[in-house]
CSV table of C-alpha atoms in Angstrom, one decimal:
chain,number,residue,atom,x,y,z
A,1,MET,CA,35.9,9.5,-22.0
A,2,SER,CA,35.5,9.0,-18.3
A,3,THR,CA,32.2,8.4,-16.6
A,4,THR,CA,31.2,9.1,-13.1
A,5,PRO,CA,30.2,5.9,-11.2
A,6,ALA,CA,26.6,5.8,-10.3
A,7,SER,CA,25.9,6.6,-6.6
A,8,ALA,CA,24.2,4.2,-4.3
A,9,ALA,CA,21.1,6.4,-4.4
A,10,ASP,CA,21.1,6.3,-8.2
A,11,ARG,CA,21.5,2.5,-8.2
A,12,SER,CA,18.7,2.2,-5.7
A,13,THR,CA,16.4,4.4,-7.8
A,14,ALA,CA,17.2,2.3,-10.9
A,15,LEU,CA,16.5,-0.9,-9.0
A,16,GLY,CA,13.1,0.4,-8.0
A,17,ALA,CA,12.3,1.4,-11.5
A,18,ALA,CA,13.1,-2.2,-12.6
A,19,LEU,CA,10.2,-3.5,-10.7
A,20,ALA,CA,7.8,-4.6,-13.5
A,21,GLY,CA,4.7,-4.7,-11.2
A,22,PRO,CA,3.6,-6.0,-7.8
A,23,LEU,CA,5.3,-9.4,-8.3
A,24,VAL,CA,8.9,-10.3,-9.0
A,25,SER,CA,10.2,-13.7,-10.0
A,26,THR,CA,12.7,-15.8,-8.2
A,27,GLN,CA,15.1,-15.2,-11.1
A,28,TRP,CA,14.6,-11.4,-10.8
A,29,LEU,CA,15.4,-11.5,-7.1
A,30,CYS,CA,18.4,-13.9,-7.7
A,31,ASP,CA,19.8,-11.4,-10.2
A,32,HIS,CA,19.4,-8.4,-7.9
A,33,LEU,CA,20.2,-10.0,-4.5
A,34,GLY,CA,22.8,-7.9,-2.7
A,35,SER,CA,22.1,-4.8,-4.7
A,36,ASP,CA,22.4,-1.3,-3.1
A,37,GLY,CA,19.0,-0.2,-1.7
A,38,LEU,CA,17.4,-3.6,-1.9
A,39,VAL,CA,15.8,-5.0,1.3
A,40,VAL,CA,14.3,-8.5,1.3
A,41,LEU,CA,11.8,-9.2,4.0
A,42,ASP,CA,10.6,-12.6,5.3
A,43,ALA,CA,7.0,-12.0,6.5
A,44,THR,CA,6.2,-15.6,7.5
A,45,VAL,CA,3.5,-16.2,10.1
A,46,VAL,CA,2.9,-19.8,11.2
A,47,PRO,CA,-0.5,-21.4,12.0
A,48,ALA,CA,-0.7,-23.0,15.4
A,49,THR,CA,-3.2,-24.4,18.0
A,50,GLY,CA,-3.7,-22.2,21.1
A,51,ALA,CA,-3.9,-23.5,24.7
A,52,ASP,CA,-7.7,-23.5,24.3
A,53,GLY,CA,-7.5,-25.8,21.3
A,54,ARG,CA,-8.5,-23.1,18.9
A,55,PRO,CA,-6.5,-22.1,15.8
A,56,THR,CA,-4.1,-19.2,16.2
A,57,PHE,CA,-0.9,-17.9,14.7
A,58,VAL,CA,2.6,-17.6,16.0
A,59,SER,CA,5.7,-15.7,14.7
A,60,GLY,CA,7.7,-17.3,11.9
A,61,LEU,CA,10.9,-16.1,13.5
A,62,ASP,CA,12.0,-19.5,14.7
A,63,GLN,CA,11.4,-21.0,11.3
A,64,TYR,CA,13.3,-18.2,9.7
A,65,LEU,CA,16.3,-18.7,12.1
A,66,VAL,CA,16.4,-22.5,12.1
A,67,GLU,CA,15.0,-23.7,8.8
A,68,GLY,CA,16.6,-20.8,6.9
A,69,HIS,CA,15.7,-17.9,4.6
A,70,ILE,CA,16.7,-16.2,1.4
A,71,PRO,CA,20.3,-14.9,1.9
A,72,GLY,CA,20.3,-11.4,3.3
A,73,ALA,CA,16.6,-11.5,4.1
A,74,VAL,CA,15.5,-9.7,7.3
A,75,PHE,CA,12.6,-11.0,9.4
A,76,ALA,CA,9.6,-8.8,9.5
A,77,GLU,CA,7.3,-9.4,12.4
A,78,LEU,CA,3.7,-9.2,11.3
A,79,LEU,CA,2.3,-10.1,14.7
A,80,ASP,CA,3.8,-7.0,16.3
A,81,GLY,CA,5.4,-3.9,14.9
A,82,PHE,CA,3.8,-4.3,11.5
A,83,SER,CA,0.5,-4.9,13.3
A,84,ASP,CA,-1.0,-3.1,16.4
A,85,ALA,CA,-0.6,-5.7,19.0
A,86,THR,CA,-2.8,-3.7,21.3
A,87,GLY,CA,-5.6,-3.4,18.8
A,88,PRO,CA,-9.0,-4.9,19.3
A,89,TYR,CA,-8.6,-7.5,16.6
A,90,SER,CA,-5.7,-9.7,15.3
A,91,PHE,CA,-3.5,-8.0,12.8
A,92,THR,CA,-5.0,-4.6,13.3
A,93,ARG,CA,-3.0,-2.2,11.1
A,94,PRO,CA,-0.6,0.1,12.9
A,95,ASP,CA,-0.8,3.9,12.7
A,96,ALA,CA,1.7,5.8,10.6
A,97,ALA,CA,4.2,6.4,13.4
A,98,ALA,CA,4.3,2.7,14.4
A,99,PHE,CA,4.6,1.6,10.8
A,100,ALA,CA,7.5,4.0,10.2
A,101,ALA,CA,9.3,2.7,13.3
A,102,ALA,CA,8.8,-0.9,12.1
A,103,ALA,CA,10.0,-0.1,8.6
A,104,GLU,CA,13.1,1.6,9.9
A,105,ALA,CA,13.8,-1.3,12.2
A,106,VAL,CA,14.1,-3.7,9.3
A,107,GLY,CA,16.3,-1.2,7.3
A,108,VAL,CA,13.7,0.4,5.0
A,109,ASP,CA,13.8,4.1,4.1
A,110,ALA,CA,12.3,6.2,1.4
A,111,GLY,CA,14.7,5.1,-1.3
A,112,THR,CA,14.6,1.4,-0.5
A,113,THR,CA,13.3,-1.2,-2.9
A,114,VAL,CA,11.5,-3.9,-0.9
A,115,VAL,CA,10.8,-7.4,-1.9
A,116,ILE,CA,8.7,-9.4,0.5
A,117,TYR,CA,8.1,-13.2,0.7
A,118,ASP,CA,6.7,-15.8,3.0
A,119,ALA,CA,6.8,-19.5,3.5
A,120,ALA,CA,3.0,-19.9,2.8
A,121,ALA,CA,0.9,-19.1,-0.3
A,122,GLY,CA,1.8,-15.4,-0.3
A,123,GLN,CA,-0.9,-13.9,1.8
A,124,TRP,CA,1.4,-12.7,4.6
A,125,ALA,CA,3.7,-11.1,2.0
A,126,ALA,CA,0.7,-9.6,0.4
A,127,ARG,CA,-0.4,-8.1,3.7
A,128,LEU,CA,2.9,-6.4,4.3
A,129,TRP,CA,3.0,-5.3,0.6
A,130,TRP,CA,-0.4,-3.7,1.1
A,131,LEU,CA,0.7,-1.9,4.3
A,132,PHE,CA,3.8,-0.5,2.6
A,133,ARG,CA,1.8,0.8,-0.3
A,134,SER,CA,-0.9,2.2,2.0
A,135,PHE,CA,1.7,4.3,3.8
A,136,GLY,CA,3.1,5.7,0.6
A,137,HIS,CA,6.0,3.4,-0.3
A,138,GLU,CA,5.8,2.5,-4.0
A,139,GLY,CA,9.0,0.6,-4.4
A,140,VAL,CA,7.7,-2.7,-3.1
A,141,ALA,CA,6.9,-6.1,-4.6
A,142,VAL,CA,6.0,-9.6,-3.6
A,143,LEU,CA,8.3,-12.6,-4.5
A,144,ASP,CA,6.1,-14.8,-6.7
A,145,GLY,CA,6.1,-18.2,-5.2
A,146,GLY,CA,7.8,-17.1,-2.1
A,147,ALA,CA,10.1,-19.4,-0.1
A,148,THR,CA,8.5,-22.5,-1.6
A,149,ALA,CA,9.4,-21.7,-5.2
A,150,TRP,CA,12.9,-20.4,-4.1
A,151,ARG,CA,13.7,-23.7,-2.4
A,152,ALA,CA,12.1,-25.9,-5.1
A,153,GLU,CA,14.4,-24.3,-7.6
A,154,GLY,CA,17.5,-25.2,-5.5
A,155,ARG,CA,18.4,-21.6,-4.8
A,156,PRO,CA,20.7,-20.7,-1.8
A,157,VAL,CA,19.3,-20.6,1.7
A,158,ALA,CA,21.0,-19.0,4.7
A,159,ARG,CA,20.3,-19.5,8.4
A,160,GLY,CA,20.5,-17.3,11.5
A,161,HIS,CA,19.9,-13.6,12.2
A,162,VAL,CA,20.5,-10.9,9.6
A,163,GLU,CA,21.3,-7.5,10.9
A,164,PRO,CA,19.2,-4.8,9.1
A,165,ARG,CA,20.9,-2.1,7.1
A,166,THR,CA,20.9,1.4,8.6
A,167,GLY,CA,18.5,3.6,6.7
A,168,SER,CA,18.0,7.3,6.6
A,169,GLY,CA,14.5,7.2,8.1
A,170,PHE,CA,11.0,6.3,6.9
A,171,ALA,CA,8.3,8.9,6.6
A,172,ALA,CA,4.9,7.0,6.6
A,173,ALA,CA,2.0,8.9,5.1
A,174,GLU,CA,-1.3,7.1,5.0
A,175,GLN,CA,-2.7,7.1,1.5
A,176,PRO,CA,-6.5,7.4,0.7
A,177,GLY,CA,-8.4,4.5,-0.8
A,178,PHE,CA,-6.5,1.5,0.6
A,179,TRP,CA,-8.8,0.7,3.6
A,180,ALA,CA,-12.5,0.4,4.2
A,181,ASP,CA,-14.1,0.4,7.6
A,182,LYS,CA,-17.2,-1.2,9.0
A,183,SER,CA,-19.4,1.8,8.3
A,184,THR,CA,-18.4,1.7,4.7
A,185,VAL,CA,-19.2,-2.0,4.4
A,186,ALA,CA,-22.5,-1.4,6.2
A,187,GLU,CA,-23.4,1.3,3.6
A,188,ILE,CA,-22.6,-1.2,0.8
A,189,THR,CA,-24.8,-3.9,2.3
A,190,ALA,CA,-27.6,-1.4,2.8
A,191,GLY,CA,-27.4,-0.2,-0.8
A,192,ASP,CA,-26.4,3.3,0.2
A,193,ARG,CA,-22.9,2.9,-1.4
A,194,THR,CA,-22.0,1.2,-4.7
A,195,ALA,CA,-19.2,-1.3,-4.5
A,196,THR,CA,-18.5,-5.0,-5.0
A,197,LEU,CA,-17.8,-7.0,-1.8
A,198,LEU,CA,-15.2,-9.7,-2.3
A,199,CYS,CA,-14.4,-12.5,0.2
A,200,GLY,CA,-11.0,-14.1,0.2
A,201,LEU,CA,-11.8,-16.9,2.7
A,202,PRO,CA,-11.9,-20.6,1.7
A,203,ALA,CA,-15.1,-21.6,0.0
A,204,ARG,CA,-16.3,-23.6,3.0
A,205,ASP,CA,-15.9,-20.7,5.3
A,206,PHE,CA,-17.7,-18.4,2.8
A,207,ALA,CA,-20.5,-20.9,2.6
A,208,ALA,CA,-20.9,-20.9,6.4
A,209,ARG,CA,-21.1,-17.1,6.7
A,210,HIS,CA,-20.3,-14.1,4.7
A,211,ILE,CA,-21.4,-10.5,4.4
A,212,PRO,CA,-24.5,-10.4,2.2
A,213,GLY,CA,-24.0,-9.7,-1.4
A,214,SER,CA,-20.4,-10.8,-1.4
A,215,LEU,CA,-18.6,-12.6,-4.2
A,216,SER,CA,-16.2,-15.5,-3.3
A,217,VAL,CA,-12.6,-15.7,-4.6
A,218,PRO,CA,-10.6,-17.7,-2.1
A,219,ALA,CA,-7.0,-16.5,-1.7
A,220,GLY,CA,-5.8,-20.1,-1.8
A,221,ARG,CA,-7.0,-20.6,-5.3
A,222,LEU,CA,-4.9,-17.7,-6.7
A,223,VAL,CA,-1.6,-19.7,-6.8
A,224,SER,CA,-0.5,-22.9,-8.6
A,225,ARG,CA,-0.5,-26.0,-6.5
A,226,GLU,CA,2.6,-27.2,-8.4
A,227,THR,CA,4.8,-24.0,-8.2
A,228,ASN,CA,3.1,-21.8,-5.5
A,229,THR,CA,3.3,-18.9,-8.0
A,230,PHE,CA,0.3,-16.8,-8.9
A,231,LEU,CA,-1.8,-18.2,-11.7
A,232,PRO,CA,-1.4,-16.6,-15.2
A,233,ALA,CA,-3.4,-13.4,-15.8
A,234,ARG,CA,-5.9,-15.3,-18.0
A,235,GLU,CA,-6.8,-17.7,-15.2
A,236,LEU,CA,-6.9,-14.9,-12.6
A,237,ARG,CA,-9.4,-13.0,-14.8
A,238,GLU,CA,-11.6,-16.1,-14.9
A,239,LEU,CA,-11.6,-16.3,-11.1
A,240,PHE,CA,-12.4,-12.7,-10.7
A,241,ALA,CA,-14.8,-12.6,-13.7
A,242,ASP,CA,-17.9,-11.5,-11.8
A,243,ALA,CA,-16.0,-8.7,-9.9
A,244,LEU,CA,-14.2,-7.5,-13.0
A,245,ALA,CA,-17.5,-7.4,-14.9
A,246,SER,CA,-18.6,-4.5,-12.8
A,247,PRO,CA,-17.2,-1.0,-13.0
A,248,ASP,CA,-17.8,-0.6,-9.3
A,249,PRO,CA,-14.9,-0.3,-6.8
A,250,ILE,CA,-14.0,-3.4,-4.9
A,251,VAL,CA,-13.9,-4.0,-1.1
A,252,ALA,CA,-12.0,-7.2,-0.2
A,253,TYR,CA,-12.4,-8.8,3.2
A,254,CYS,CA,-11.7,-12.1,4.9
A,255,ARG,CA,-11.4,-13.0,8.6
A,256,SER,CA,-8.6,-10.6,9.7
A,257,GLY,CA,-7.7,-8.7,6.6
A,258,ILE,CA,-4.9,-11.1,5.5
A,259,ALA,CA,-6.3,-13.2,2.7
A,260,ALA,CA,-8.1,-10.1,1.5
A,261,THR,CA,-4.8,-8.6,0.6
A,262,ALA,CA,-3.9,-11.6,-1.5
A,263,ASP,CA,-7.0,-10.9,-3.5
A,264,ALA,CA,-6.0,-7.3,-3.7
A,265,LEU,CA,-2.6,-8.2,-4.9
A,266,ALA,CA,-4.0,-10.5,-7.7
A,267,LEU,CA,-6.3,-7.6,-8.7
A,268,ALA,CA,-3.4,-5.3,-8.9
A,269,VAL,CA,-1.7,-7.8,-11.2
A,270,LEU,CA,-4.8,-7.4,-13.4
A,271,GLY,CA,-4.5,-3.7,-13.3
A,272,ARG,CA,-7.3,-2.8,-10.9
A,273,THR,CA,-6.4,0.2,-8.8
A,274,ASP,CA,-9.8,0.7,-7.1
A,275,VAL,CA,-9.6,-1.9,-4.4
A,276,ALA,CA,-9.8,-1.3,-0.7
A,277,VAL,CA,-9.4,-3.8,2.1
A,278,TYR,CA,-11.7,-4.1,5.1
A,279,ASP,CA,-9.0,-4.3,7.8
A,280,ALA,CA,-10.9,-5.9,10.7
A,281,SER,CA,-13.0,-7.9,8.3
A,282,LEU,CA,-15.3,-10.6,9.8
A,283,SER,CA,-13.5,-10.4,13.2
A,284,GLU,CA,-15.2,-7.0,13.6
A,285,TRP,CA,-18.3,-7.6,11.6
A,286,THR,CA,-19.4,-10.8,13.4
A,287,ALA,CA,-18.8,-9.2,16.8
A,288,ASP,CA,-21.8,-7.0,16.1
A,289,PRO,CA,-25.0,-9.1,16.6
A,290,GLN,CA,-26.8,-6.5,14.4
A,291,ALA,CA,-24.5,-6.9,11.4
A,292,PRO,CA,-26.2,-9.0,8.8
A,293,LEU,CA,-24.7,-12.3,7.7
A,294,ALA,CA,-25.6,-14.7,4.9
A,295,SER,CA,-24.8,-18.3,4.2
A,296,VAL,CA,-24.9,-20.8,1.3
A,297,ALA,CA,-27.4,-23.6,1.9
């Protein structure tokens, strides 16, 4: 009996269905690297010091080109394209049209399975993962452990530019529930809306200033220091115990809406689907002298 070979579209659909959740392992990616319909994105952003001596961020493109990347991975520029570079705050999320153009530029279309990684602790990959999902793309996951785990395991690394595949177009449709704005957070702090505020900043930054009533779960504590992979679910539940104890929806924030998405990713691993991210986070909140702030003595 003869069988009809599966089409590329069928293989792509099957690959997307093989995603077990918001994270995939290095072994999963190694097994599927080069598959039809799979696009791997390097979303690395590099911390730097600005001309004024203040901390800033620069594109990870040079690091991607020179130091190498997962074979076949396309660089995804979070500083522009996947952010609104003209927005009032760093990493302001783009509108649907701009996001669609950025997705198409890296070879992603409606049928693409996307795996995202970075060379840090996963927060940049989490940010892009959150953006894809917020614009209606479900076939997306973050590589657990990112480039650090991939290299530590001795897996192959390539250098130089990778030309994106040609896709069939990406239709971005903003989904409800993914984002919270300043007015929503103000209602929460005033007691006019029920939700749990969750801060993903380092503990010292949270102690210095945070939105009143917030819980602290630093994004940097979500991953193992030894492997850079996310902690086991049991340990994540311990970190998020106070937030998980409440049935209220969760609004995560940080400084610019980056670390907050790592918290959101970890909560998705734990099965929480009622999480929103305050996009402008403290960048916007602290710009308003009337917005309340708290600190830990």
